[in-house]
Every structure is written in C-alpha cells, then in structure tokens.
mmCIF file of C-alpha atoms and ligand atoms in Angstrom:
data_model
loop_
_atom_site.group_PDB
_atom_site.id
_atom_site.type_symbol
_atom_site.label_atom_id
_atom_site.label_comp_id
_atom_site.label_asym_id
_atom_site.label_seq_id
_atom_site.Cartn_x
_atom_site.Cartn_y
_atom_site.Cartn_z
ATOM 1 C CA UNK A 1 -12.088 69.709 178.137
ATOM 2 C CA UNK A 2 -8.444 68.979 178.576
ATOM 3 C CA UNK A 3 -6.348 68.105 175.253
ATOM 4 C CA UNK A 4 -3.745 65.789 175.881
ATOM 5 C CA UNK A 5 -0.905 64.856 173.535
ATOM 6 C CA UNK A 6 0.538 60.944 173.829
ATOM 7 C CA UNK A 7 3.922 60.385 172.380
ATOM 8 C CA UNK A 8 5.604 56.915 172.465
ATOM 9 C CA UNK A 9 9.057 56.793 172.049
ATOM 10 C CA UNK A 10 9.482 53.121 170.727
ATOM 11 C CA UNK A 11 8.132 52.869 167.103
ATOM 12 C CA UNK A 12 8.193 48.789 167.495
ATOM 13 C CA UNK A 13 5.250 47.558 166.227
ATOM 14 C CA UNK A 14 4.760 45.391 170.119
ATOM 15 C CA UNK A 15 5.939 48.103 172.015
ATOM 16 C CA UNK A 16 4.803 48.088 175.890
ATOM 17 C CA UNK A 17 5.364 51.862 175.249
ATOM 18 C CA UNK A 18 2.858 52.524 172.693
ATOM 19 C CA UNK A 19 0.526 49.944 174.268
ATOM 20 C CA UNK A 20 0.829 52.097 177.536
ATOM 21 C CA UNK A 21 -0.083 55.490 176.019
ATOM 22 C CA UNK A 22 -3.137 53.735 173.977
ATOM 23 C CA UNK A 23 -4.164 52.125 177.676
ATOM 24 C CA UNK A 24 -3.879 55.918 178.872
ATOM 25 C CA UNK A 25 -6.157 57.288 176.181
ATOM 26 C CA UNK A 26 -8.729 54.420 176.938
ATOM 27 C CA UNK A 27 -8.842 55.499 180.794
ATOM 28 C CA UNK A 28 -8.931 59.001 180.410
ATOM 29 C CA UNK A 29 -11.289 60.688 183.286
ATOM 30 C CA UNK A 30 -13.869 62.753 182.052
ATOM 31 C CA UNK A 31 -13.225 65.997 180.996
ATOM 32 C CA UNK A 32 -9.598 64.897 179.391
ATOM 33 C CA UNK A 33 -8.953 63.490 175.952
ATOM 34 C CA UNK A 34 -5.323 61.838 175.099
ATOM 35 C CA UNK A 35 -4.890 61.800 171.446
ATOM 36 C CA UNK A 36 -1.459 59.494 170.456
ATOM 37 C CA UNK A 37 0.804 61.207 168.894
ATOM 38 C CA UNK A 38 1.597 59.020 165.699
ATOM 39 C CA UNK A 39 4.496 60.837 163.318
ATOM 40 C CA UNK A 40 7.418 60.016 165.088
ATOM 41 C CA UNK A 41 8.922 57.443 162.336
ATOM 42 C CA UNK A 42 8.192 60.022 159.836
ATOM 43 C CA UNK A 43 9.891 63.260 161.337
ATOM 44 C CA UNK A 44 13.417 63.998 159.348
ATOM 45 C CA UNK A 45 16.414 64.134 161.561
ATOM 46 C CA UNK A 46 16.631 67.871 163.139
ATOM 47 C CA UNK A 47 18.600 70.271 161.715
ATOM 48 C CA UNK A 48 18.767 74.093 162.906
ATOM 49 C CA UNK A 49 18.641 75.253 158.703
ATOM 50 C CA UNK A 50 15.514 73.223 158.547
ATOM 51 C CA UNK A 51 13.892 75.973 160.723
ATOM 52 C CA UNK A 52 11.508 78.854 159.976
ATOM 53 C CA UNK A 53 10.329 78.514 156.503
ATOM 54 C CA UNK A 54 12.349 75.585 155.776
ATOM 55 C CA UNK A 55 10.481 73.547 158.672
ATOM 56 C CA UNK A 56 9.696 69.985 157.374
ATOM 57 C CA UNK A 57 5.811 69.136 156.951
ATOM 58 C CA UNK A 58 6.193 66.556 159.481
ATOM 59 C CA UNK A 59 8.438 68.690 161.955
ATOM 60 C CA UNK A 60 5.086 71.614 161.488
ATOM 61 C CA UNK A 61 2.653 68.617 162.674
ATOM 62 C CA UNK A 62 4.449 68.110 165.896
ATOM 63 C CA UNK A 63 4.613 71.372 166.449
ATOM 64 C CA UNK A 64 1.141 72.378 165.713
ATOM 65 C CA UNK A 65 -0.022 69.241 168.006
ATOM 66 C CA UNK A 66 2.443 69.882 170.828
ATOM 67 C CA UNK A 67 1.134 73.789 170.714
ATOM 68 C CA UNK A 68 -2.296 72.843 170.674
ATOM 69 C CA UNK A 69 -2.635 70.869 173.351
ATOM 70 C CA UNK A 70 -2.683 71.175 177.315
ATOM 71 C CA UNK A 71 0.006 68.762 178.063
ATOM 72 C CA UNK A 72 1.941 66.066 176.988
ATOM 73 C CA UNK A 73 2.162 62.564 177.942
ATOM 74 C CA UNK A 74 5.705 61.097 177.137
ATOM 75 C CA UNK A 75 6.537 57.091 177.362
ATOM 76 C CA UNK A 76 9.664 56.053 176.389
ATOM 77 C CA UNK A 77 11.960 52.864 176.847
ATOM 78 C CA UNK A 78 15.809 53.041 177.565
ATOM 79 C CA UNK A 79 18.750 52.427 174.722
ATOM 80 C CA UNK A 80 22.094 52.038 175.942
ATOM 81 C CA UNK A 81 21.058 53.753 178.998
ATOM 82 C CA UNK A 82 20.069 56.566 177.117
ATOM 83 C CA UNK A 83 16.843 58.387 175.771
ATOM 84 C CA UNK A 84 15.890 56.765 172.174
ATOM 85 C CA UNK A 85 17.301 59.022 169.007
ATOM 86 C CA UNK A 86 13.529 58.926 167.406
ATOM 87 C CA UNK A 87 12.275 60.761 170.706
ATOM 88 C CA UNK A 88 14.979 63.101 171.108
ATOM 89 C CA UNK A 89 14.833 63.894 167.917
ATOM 90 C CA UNK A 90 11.213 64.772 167.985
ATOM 91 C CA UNK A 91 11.713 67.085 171.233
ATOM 92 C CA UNK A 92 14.878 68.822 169.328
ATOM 93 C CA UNK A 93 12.486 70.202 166.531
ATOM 94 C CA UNK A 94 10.554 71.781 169.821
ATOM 95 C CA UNK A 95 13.549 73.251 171.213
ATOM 96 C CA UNK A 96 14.360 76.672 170.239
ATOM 97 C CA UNK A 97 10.669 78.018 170.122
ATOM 98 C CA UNK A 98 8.555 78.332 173.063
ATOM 99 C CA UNK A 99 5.645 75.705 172.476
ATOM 100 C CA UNK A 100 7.939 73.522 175.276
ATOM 101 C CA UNK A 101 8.262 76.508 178.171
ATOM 102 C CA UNK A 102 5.882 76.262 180.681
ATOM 103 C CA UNK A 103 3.735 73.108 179.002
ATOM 104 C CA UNK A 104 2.767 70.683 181.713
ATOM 105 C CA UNK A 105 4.279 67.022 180.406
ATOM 106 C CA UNK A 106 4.543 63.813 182.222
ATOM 107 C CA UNK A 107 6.875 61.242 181.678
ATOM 108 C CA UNK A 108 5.529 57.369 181.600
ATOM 109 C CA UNK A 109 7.819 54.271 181.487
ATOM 110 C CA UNK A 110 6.545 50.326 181.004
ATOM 111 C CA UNK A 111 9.821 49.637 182.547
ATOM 112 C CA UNK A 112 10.989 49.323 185.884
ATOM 113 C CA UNK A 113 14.515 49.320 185.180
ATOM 114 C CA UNK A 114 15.431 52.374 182.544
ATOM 115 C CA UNK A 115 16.657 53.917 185.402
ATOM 116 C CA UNK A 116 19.394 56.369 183.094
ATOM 117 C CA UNK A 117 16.416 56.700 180.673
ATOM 118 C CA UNK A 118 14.208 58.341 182.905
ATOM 119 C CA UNK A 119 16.800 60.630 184.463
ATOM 120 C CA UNK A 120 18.167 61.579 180.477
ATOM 121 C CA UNK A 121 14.151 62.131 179.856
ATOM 122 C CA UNK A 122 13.885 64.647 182.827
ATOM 123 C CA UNK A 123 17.001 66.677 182.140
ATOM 124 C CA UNK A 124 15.932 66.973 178.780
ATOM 125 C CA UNK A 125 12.458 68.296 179.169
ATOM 126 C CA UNK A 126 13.731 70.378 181.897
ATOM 127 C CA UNK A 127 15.920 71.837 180.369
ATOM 128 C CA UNK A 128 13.182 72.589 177.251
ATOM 129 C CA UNK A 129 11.233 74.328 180.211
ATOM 130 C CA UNK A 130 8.699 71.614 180.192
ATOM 131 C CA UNK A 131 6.297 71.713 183.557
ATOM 132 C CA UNK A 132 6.858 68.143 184.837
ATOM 133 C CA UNK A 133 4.124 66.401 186.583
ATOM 134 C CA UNK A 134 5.980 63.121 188.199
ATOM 135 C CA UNK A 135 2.885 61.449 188.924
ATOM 136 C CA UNK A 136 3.069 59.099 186.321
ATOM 137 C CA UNK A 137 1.476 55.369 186.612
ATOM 138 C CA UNK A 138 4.068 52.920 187.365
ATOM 139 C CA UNK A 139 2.737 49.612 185.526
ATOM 140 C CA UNK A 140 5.646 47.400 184.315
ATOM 141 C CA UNK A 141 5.138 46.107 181.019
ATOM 142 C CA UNK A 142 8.797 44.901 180.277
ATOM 143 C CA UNK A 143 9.556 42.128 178.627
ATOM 144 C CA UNK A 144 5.844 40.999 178.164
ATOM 145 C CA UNK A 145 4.183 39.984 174.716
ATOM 146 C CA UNK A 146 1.260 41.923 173.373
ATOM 147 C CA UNK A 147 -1.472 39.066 174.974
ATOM 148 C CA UNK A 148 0.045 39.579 178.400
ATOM 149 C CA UNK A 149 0.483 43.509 178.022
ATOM 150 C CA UNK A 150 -3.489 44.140 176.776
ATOM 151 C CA UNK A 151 -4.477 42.035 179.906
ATOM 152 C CA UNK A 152 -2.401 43.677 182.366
ATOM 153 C CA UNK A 153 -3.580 47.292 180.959
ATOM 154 C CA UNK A 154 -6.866 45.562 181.318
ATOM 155 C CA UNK A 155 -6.740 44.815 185.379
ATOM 156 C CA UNK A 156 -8.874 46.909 187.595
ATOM 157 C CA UNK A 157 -5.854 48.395 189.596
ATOM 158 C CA UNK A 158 -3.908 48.939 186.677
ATOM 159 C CA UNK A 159 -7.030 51.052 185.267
ATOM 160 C CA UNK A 160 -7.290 52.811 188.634
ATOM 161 C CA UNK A 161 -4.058 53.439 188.261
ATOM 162 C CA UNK A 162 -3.987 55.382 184.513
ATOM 163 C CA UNK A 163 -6.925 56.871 185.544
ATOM 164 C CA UNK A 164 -5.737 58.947 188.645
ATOM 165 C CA UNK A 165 -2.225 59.210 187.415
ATOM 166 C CA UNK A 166 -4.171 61.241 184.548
ATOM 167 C CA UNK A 167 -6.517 63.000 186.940
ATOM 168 C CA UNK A 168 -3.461 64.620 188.684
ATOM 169 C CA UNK A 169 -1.877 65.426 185.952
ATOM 170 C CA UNK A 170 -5.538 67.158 185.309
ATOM 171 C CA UNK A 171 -5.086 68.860 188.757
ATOM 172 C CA UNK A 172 -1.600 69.509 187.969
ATOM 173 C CA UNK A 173 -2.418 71.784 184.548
ATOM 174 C CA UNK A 174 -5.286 73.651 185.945
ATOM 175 C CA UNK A 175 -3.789 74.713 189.456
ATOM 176 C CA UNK A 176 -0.504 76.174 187.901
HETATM 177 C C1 LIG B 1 18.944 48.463 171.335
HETATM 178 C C2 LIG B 1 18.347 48.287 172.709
HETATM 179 C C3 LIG B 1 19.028 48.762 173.808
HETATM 180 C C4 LIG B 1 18.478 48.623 175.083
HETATM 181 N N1 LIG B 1 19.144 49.143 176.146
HETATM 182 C C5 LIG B 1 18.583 49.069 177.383
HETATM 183 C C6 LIG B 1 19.216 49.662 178.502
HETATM 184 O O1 LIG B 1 20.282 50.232 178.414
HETATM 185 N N2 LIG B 1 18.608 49.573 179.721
HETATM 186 C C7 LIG B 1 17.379 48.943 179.870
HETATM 187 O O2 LIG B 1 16.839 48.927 181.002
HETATM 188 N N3 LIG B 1 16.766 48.365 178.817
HETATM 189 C C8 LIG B 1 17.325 48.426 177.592
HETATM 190 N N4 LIG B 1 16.683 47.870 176.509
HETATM 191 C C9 LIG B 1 15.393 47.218 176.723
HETATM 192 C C10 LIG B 1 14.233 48.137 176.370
HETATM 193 O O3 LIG B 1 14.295 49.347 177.084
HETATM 194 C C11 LIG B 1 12.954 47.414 176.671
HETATM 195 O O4 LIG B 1 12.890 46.275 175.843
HETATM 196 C C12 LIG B 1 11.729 48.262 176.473
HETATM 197 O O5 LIG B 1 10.623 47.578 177.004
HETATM 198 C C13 LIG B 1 11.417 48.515 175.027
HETATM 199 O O6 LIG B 1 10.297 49.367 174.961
HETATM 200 P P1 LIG B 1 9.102 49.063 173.953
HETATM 201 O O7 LIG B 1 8.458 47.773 174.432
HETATM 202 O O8 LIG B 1 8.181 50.223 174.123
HETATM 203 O O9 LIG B 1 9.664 48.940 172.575
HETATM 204 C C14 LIG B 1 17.217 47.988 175.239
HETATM 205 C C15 LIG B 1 16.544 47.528 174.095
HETATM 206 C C16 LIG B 1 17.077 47.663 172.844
HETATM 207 C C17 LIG B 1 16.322 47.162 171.644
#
C-alpha cells in the first residue's frame, strides 16, 4: 500500500484546490491511499530558531506526515503570480532536514492559467530536492462554485483522469 500525502494550498473554505485533492483521494487506484493534509492554517510562520527542540507542535505534524508517507500530492492556486505564503510557508519548515530530498511529489493545479504559480511551485520543490512526477491531472476548476466543481470532479473522464494521473505517480515512486 502506497501512503500518499494531499496538501492544498488555498485554505478558502470553496476552494477548487482543496476540492481537487479530496476528488484525488476519492479516485485513488487500489493499492494507494491519499490522506489530505489538513494543518496548514494552523502552522506558525517559519522561523530557523523555531527548529530542533523549539519546533512548533504543528510544524512536528507536517513533518511527521510528510516523512511518513510515499509522496506528496501538492495543489495550489496562484497570488500575484506567485506561490501562496500559507504553502510556502509549510514547505519552509521542511527545508533544512532531509524528509524533502528524494520524496516523489506531484504538483496539481484547478487552474489553467497560474502559469508563474506553477513554475514558482517547481523551483521551489526542486530546489528542496523533491522527486517531481509532472503527470498531474489537468481538470480546470477556476472560477467555478462548489455545485459546478463536485459535478465536474464527478464526470467519468475527469475520474479517469485522477485515477491514472495517480497510477503514474504510483509507477513513478516504485520504479525510482
Ligand atoms: C489575492 C489573489 C490573487 C490572485 N492572483 C492571481 C494571479 O496572479 N494569477 C492567476 O492566474 N490567478 C490569480 N488569482 C486567482 C486564483 O488563483 C484563483 O481564484 C484560484 O482558483 C483560487 O484557488 P482556490 O479555488 O483553491 O482558492 C488570485 C486570487 C486571489 C484571491
């Protein structure tokens, strides 16, 4: 069994994000479970003293999850053409240990556009040493209100779609 690790990056309560990763853990294949990351409104804002013993509860969680599992799904939509502060903020407490070097993680969007986001997101998690798989499902969600998202996430294609952009990404962590 393959543990996967969700993480939105938009903590609005509607986000196409979130609903995306929660569509992903719904049409996992067999033999993978996606569990959604949910702490990323509670982590404190990173700080290098925090480290160590000082790390933060919250900060420990992450960790701990991101360590535990055997890759990492990350969604995330575009601010000012650049990576949301909540999400970078969450990858900067993973920074200077080694739970990020060689993990297999790939990066999801609802949007079509976020063009700088998804070039920011890349960088960063290369950078981290992150594996990236970029066989993520494209299934644009922008714009649209919860109704409209939960039936697009609920068409046959769009299914197909989760479900073998997750199967590669299966492929893609036990082959390496
Ligand atoms: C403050 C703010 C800034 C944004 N900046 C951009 C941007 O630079 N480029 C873009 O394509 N979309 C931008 N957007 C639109 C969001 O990326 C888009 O609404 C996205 O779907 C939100 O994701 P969510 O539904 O998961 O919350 C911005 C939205 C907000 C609230």
């Amino acid at each position: 069994m393959l543990n996967l690790l969700a993480i939105s990056g938009s903590l609005r309560a509607a986000s196409t994000n979130s609903a995306l990763v929660a569509a992903l853990a719904l049409n996992a294949p067999e033999g993978c479970r996606v569990t959604v990351y949910d702490g990323l409104g509670r982590l404190p804002i990173f700080n290098p003293d925090d480290e160590g013993e000082r790390t933060p509860g919250d900060a420990s969680d992450l960790i701990d999850a991101v360590t535990g599992a055997d890759g990492v799904i990350v969604s995330c939509p575009e601010y000012a053409h650049g990576v949301p502060g909540g999400l970078k903020n969450a990858l900067d407490w993973l920074v200077s240990r080694d739970v990020a070097v060689g993990k297999p993680a790939m990066p999801v969007h609802a949007s079509p556009r976020s063009l700088y986001a998804r070039a920011a997101l890349a960088e960063i998690m290369r950078t981290m040493s992150f594996a990236l798989y970029d066989g993520g499902p494209e299934i644009p969600l922008l714009g649209k209100k919860p109704p409209e998202v939960a039936s697009i996430l609920l068409e046959p294609t769009n299914q197909k779609a989760m479900h073998d952009a997750l199967s590669g990404f299966m492929h893609f962590i036990r082959t390496r």
